[in-house]
Short mmCIF file of C-alpha atoms in Angstrom, two decimals:
data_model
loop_
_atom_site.label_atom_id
_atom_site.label_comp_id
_atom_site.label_asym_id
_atom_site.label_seq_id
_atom_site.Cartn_x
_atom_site.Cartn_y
_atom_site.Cartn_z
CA UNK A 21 40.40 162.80 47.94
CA UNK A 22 43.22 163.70 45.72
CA UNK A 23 45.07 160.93 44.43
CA UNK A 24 48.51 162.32 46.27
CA UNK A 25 47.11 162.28 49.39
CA UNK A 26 45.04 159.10 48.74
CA UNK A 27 48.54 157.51 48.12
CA UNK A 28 50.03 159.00 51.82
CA UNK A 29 46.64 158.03 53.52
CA UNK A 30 47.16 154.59 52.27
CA UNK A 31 51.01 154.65 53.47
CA UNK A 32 50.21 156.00 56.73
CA UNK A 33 47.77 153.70 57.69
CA UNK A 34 49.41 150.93 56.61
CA UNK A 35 52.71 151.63 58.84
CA UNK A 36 50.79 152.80 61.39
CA UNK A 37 48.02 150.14 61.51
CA UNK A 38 49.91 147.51 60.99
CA UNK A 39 49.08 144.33 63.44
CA UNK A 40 49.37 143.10 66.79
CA UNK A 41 50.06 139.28 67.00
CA UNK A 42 52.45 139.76 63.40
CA UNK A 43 55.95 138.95 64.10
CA UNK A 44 57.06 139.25 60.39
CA UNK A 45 56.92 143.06 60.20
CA UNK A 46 60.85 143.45 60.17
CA UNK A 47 59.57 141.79 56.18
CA UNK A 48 57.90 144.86 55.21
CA UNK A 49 61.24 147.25 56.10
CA UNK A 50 63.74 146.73 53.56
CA UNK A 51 66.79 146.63 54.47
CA UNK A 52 65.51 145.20 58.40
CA UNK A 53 65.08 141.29 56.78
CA UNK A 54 66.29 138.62 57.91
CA UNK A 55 68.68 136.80 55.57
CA UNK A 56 66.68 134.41 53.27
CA UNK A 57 63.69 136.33 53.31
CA UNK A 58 62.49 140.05 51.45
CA UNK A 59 59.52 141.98 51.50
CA UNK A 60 56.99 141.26 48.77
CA UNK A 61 56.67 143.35 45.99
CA UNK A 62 53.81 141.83 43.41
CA UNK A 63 51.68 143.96 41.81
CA UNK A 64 48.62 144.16 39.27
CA UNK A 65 47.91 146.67 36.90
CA UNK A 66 45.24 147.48 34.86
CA UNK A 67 43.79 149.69 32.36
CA UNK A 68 40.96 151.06 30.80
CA UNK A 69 39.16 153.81 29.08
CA UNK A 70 36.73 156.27 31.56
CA UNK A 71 37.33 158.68 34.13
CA UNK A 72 37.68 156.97 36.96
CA UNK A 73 38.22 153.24 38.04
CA UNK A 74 34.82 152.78 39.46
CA UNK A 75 33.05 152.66 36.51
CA UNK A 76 35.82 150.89 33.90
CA UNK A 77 36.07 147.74 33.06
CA UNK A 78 39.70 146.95 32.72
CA UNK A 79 40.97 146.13 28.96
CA UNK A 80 44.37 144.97 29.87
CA UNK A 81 45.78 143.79 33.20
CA UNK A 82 49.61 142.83 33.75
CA UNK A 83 51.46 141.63 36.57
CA UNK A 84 54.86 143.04 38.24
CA UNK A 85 57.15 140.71 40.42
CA UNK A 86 59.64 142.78 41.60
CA UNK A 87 61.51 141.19 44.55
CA UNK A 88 62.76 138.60 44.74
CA UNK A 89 63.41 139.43 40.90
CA UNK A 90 61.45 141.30 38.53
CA UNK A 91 59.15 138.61 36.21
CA UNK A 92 55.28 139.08 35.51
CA UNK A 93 53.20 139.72 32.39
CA UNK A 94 54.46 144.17 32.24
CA UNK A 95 56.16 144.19 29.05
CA UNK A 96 59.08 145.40 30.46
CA UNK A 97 59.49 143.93 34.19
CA UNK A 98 63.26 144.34 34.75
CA UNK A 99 63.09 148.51 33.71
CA UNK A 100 59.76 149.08 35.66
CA UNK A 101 61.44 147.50 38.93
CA UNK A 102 63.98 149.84 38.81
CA UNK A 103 61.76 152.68 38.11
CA UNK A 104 59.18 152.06 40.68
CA UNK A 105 62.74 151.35 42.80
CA UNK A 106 64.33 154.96 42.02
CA UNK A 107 60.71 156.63 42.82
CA UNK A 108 60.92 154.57 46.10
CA UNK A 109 57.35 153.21 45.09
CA UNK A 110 55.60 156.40 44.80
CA UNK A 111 53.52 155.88 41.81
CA UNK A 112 52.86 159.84 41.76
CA UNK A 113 56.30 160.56 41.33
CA UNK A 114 56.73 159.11 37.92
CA UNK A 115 56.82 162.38 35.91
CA UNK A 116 56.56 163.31 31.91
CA UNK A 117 59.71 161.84 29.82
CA UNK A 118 61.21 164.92 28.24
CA UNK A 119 60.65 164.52 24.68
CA UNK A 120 57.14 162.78 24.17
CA UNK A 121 54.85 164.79 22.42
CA UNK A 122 50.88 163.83 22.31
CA UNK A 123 47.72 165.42 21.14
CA UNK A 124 45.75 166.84 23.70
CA UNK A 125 42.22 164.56 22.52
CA UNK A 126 39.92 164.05 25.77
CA UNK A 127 40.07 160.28 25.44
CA UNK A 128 40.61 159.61 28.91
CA UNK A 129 42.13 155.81 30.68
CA UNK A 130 42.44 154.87 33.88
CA UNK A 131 45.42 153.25 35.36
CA UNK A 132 45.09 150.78 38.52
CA UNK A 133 47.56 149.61 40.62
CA UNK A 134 46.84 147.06 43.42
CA UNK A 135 49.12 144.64 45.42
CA UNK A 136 52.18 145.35 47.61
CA UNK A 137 55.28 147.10 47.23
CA UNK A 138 57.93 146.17 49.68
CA UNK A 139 55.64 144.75 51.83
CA UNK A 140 53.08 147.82 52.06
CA UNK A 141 49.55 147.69 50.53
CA UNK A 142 49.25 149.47 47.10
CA UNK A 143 45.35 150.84 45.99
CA UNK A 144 46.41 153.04 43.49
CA UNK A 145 44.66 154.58 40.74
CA UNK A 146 45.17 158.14 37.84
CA UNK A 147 43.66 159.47 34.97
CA UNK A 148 45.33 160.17 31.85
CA UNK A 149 43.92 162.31 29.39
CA UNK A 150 44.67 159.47 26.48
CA UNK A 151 47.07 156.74 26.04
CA UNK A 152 49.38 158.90 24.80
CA UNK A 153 49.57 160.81 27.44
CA UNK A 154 49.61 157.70 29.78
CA UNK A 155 52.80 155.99 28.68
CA UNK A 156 54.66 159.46 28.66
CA UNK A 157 55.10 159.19 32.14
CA UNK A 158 57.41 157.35 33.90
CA UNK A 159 59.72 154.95 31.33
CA UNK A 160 57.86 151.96 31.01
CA UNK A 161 55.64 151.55 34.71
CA UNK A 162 52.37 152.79 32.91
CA UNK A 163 53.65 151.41 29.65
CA UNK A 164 51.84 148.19 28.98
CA UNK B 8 13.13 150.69 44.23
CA UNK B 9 12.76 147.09 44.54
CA UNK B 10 16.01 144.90 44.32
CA UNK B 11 15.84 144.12 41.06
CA UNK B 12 14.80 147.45 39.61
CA UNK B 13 17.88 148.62 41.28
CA UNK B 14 19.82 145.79 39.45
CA UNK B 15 18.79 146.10 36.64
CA UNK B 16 19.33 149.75 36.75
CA UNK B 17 23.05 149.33 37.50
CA UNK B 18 23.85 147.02 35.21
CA UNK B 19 22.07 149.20 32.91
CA UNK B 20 24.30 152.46 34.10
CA UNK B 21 26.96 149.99 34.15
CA UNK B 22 26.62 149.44 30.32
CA UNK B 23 26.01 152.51 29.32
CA UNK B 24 28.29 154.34 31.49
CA UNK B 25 31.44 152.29 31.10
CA UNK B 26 32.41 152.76 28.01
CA UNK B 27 31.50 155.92 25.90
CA UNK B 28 34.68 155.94 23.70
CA UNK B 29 35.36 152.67 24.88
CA UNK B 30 34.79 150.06 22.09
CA UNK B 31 36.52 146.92 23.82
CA UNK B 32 33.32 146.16 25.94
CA UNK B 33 33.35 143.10 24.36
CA UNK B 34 36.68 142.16 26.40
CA UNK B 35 35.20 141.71 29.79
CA UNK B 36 32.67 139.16 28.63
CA UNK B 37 34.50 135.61 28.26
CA UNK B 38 33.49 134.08 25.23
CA UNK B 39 32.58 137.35 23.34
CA UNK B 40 36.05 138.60 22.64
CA UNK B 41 37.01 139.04 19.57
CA UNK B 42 39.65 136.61 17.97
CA UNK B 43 42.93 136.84 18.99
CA UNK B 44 41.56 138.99 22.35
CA UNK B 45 40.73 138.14 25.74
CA UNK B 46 39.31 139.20 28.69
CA UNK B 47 42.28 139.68 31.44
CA UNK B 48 42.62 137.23 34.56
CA UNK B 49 45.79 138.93 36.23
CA UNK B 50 45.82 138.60 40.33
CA UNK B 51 48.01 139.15 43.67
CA UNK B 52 47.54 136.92 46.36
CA UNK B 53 48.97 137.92 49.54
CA UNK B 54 49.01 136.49 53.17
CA UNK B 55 49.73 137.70 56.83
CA UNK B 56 49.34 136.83 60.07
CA UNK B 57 46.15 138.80 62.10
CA UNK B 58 42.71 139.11 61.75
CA UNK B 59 41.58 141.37 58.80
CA UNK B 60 43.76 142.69 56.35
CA UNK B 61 43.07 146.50 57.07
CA UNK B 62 45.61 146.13 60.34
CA UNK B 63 47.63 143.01 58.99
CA UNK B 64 51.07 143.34 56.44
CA UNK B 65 51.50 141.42 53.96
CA UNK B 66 54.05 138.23 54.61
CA UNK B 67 54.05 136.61 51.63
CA UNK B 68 53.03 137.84 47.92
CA UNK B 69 52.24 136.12 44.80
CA UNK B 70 50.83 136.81 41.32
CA UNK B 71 49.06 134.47 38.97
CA UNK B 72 47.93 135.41 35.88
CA UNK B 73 45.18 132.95 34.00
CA UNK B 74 44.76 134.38 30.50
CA UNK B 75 45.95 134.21 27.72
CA UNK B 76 48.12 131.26 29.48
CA UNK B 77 48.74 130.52 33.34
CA UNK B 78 51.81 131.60 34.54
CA UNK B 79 53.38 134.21 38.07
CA UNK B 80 54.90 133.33 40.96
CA UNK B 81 52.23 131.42 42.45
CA UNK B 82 53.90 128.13 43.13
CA UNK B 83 51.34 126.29 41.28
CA UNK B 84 49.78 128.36 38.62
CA UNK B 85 48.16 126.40 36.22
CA UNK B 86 46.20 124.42 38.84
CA UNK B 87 45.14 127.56 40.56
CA UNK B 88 44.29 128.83 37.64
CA UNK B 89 42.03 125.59 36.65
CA UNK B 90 40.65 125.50 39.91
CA UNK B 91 39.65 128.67 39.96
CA UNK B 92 37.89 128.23 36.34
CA UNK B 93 36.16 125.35 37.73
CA UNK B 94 34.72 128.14 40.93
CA UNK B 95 33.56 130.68 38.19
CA UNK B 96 36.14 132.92 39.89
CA UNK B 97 34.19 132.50 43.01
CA UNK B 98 37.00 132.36 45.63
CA UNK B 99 34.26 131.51 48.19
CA UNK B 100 32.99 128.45 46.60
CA UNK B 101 36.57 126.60 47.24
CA UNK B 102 35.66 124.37 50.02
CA UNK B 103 37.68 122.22 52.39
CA UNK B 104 39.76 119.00 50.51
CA UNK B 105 38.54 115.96 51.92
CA UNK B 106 41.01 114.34 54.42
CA UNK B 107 42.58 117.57 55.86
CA UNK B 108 43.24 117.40 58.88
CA UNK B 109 44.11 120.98 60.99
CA UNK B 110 44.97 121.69 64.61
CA UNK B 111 42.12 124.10 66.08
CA UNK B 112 45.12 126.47 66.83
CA UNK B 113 43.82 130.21 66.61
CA UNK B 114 46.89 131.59 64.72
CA UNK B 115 44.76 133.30 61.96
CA UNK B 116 46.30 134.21 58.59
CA UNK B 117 44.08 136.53 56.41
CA UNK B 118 44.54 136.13 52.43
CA UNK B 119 43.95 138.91 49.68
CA UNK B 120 43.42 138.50 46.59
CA UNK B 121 43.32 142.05 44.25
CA UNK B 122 42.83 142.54 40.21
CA UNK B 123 41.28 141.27 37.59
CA UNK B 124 39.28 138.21 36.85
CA UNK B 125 38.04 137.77 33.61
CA UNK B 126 37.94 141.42 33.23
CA UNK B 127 36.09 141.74 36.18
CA UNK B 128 37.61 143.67 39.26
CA UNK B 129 38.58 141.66 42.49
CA UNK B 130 39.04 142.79 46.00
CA UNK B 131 38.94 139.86 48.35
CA UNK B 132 39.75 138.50 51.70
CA UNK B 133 39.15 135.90 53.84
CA UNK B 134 40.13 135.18 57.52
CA UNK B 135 41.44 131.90 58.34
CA UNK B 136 41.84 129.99 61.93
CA UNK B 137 45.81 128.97 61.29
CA UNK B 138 47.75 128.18 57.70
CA UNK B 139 46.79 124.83 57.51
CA UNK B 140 43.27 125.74 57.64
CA UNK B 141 44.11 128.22 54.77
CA UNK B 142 45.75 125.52 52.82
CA UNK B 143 43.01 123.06 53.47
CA UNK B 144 40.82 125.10 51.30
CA UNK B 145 40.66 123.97 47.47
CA UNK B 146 43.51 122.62 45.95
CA UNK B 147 46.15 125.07 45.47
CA UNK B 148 44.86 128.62 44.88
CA UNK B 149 45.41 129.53 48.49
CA UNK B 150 48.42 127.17 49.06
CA UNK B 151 51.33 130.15 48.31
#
């Protein structure tokens, strides 16, 4: 399954699956919570050299806290908050800087990203043909 | 092909296939990483009310990070982190503390736990009666 509609699988059956005896689920709607309490957002992400997740063993792994503040072990928490915040957590959003130029060498990494973002499962994973090419997308998400 | 053909032929394609231009194998095995590297321990814990976490969303969300140093926003990370040293990384070998005691309510609460673990990938879950049952189990890796 493409990755795109991996990601909108994974949405959709997450809002629409989501649980009988729960009585929390106004915490996964931003915006809906109660005062006091916000949806999770905590997320790990991973990355390694291969084609596909399946078969790589991760190199480096980081975390991302991004509610109720952004902390973790990504390099730059605070700017990737607000990044995954202005692509409403759509990982496949993040597009190309303008500016970056890399070689096109086949060296291909994996990206993983698994957790919750605002309160919604995340099983995310994408190729990039290098590194390079990785951390040209997006500001600093896939930079770590 | 008997079990441990098979075995030994994954771990075998698993060798081989990881890694062609990768040269950081050495990462994922503890105690074989180069100086000054290590093999990542990054996780996300999360917990919700329901039976299995396919229909439940997530209530509560936590990271905890064990290499190079303990730290995230689980409430007590170096602890968890020890503890979970002391399990291998076996999340099903924390047993019950002694002296818990739990109502037999059937409220149940299923916990996640996705990333990395000593460079290993982690997807796991595990269905508990009610909270305190949850928090009965080890110390304080599911106590979040």
């Amino acid at each position: 399954m493409p990755t795109t509609a991996r990601w909108a699988a994974t949405l959709t059956l997450t809002a629409t699956a989501v649980c009988g005896p729960l009585t929390g689920t106004a915490l996964a709607a931003p915006g809906n919570a109660p005062s006091g309490l916000y949806a999770p957002s905590a997320l790990v992400l991973t990355v390694g050299h291969g084609h596909s997740a399946a078969g790589v063993t991760p190199e480096r792994a980081v975390t991302l806290n991004c509610a109720p503040t952004a902390s973790g072990t990504h390099p730059a928490a605070t700017q990737a908050c607000a990044e995954l915040q202005g692509a409403d957590g759509d990982f496949d959003a993040l597009t190309v800087r303008d500016g970056v130029v890399c070689t096109k060498q086949f060296d291909p990494v994996v990206v993983t990203v698994d957790g919750v973002w605002q309160g919604k499962r995340v099983s995310y994973e994408r190729t990039f043909a290098n590194e390079c090419v990785k951390s040209s997308y997006g500001t600093t998400v896939f930079t770590f």
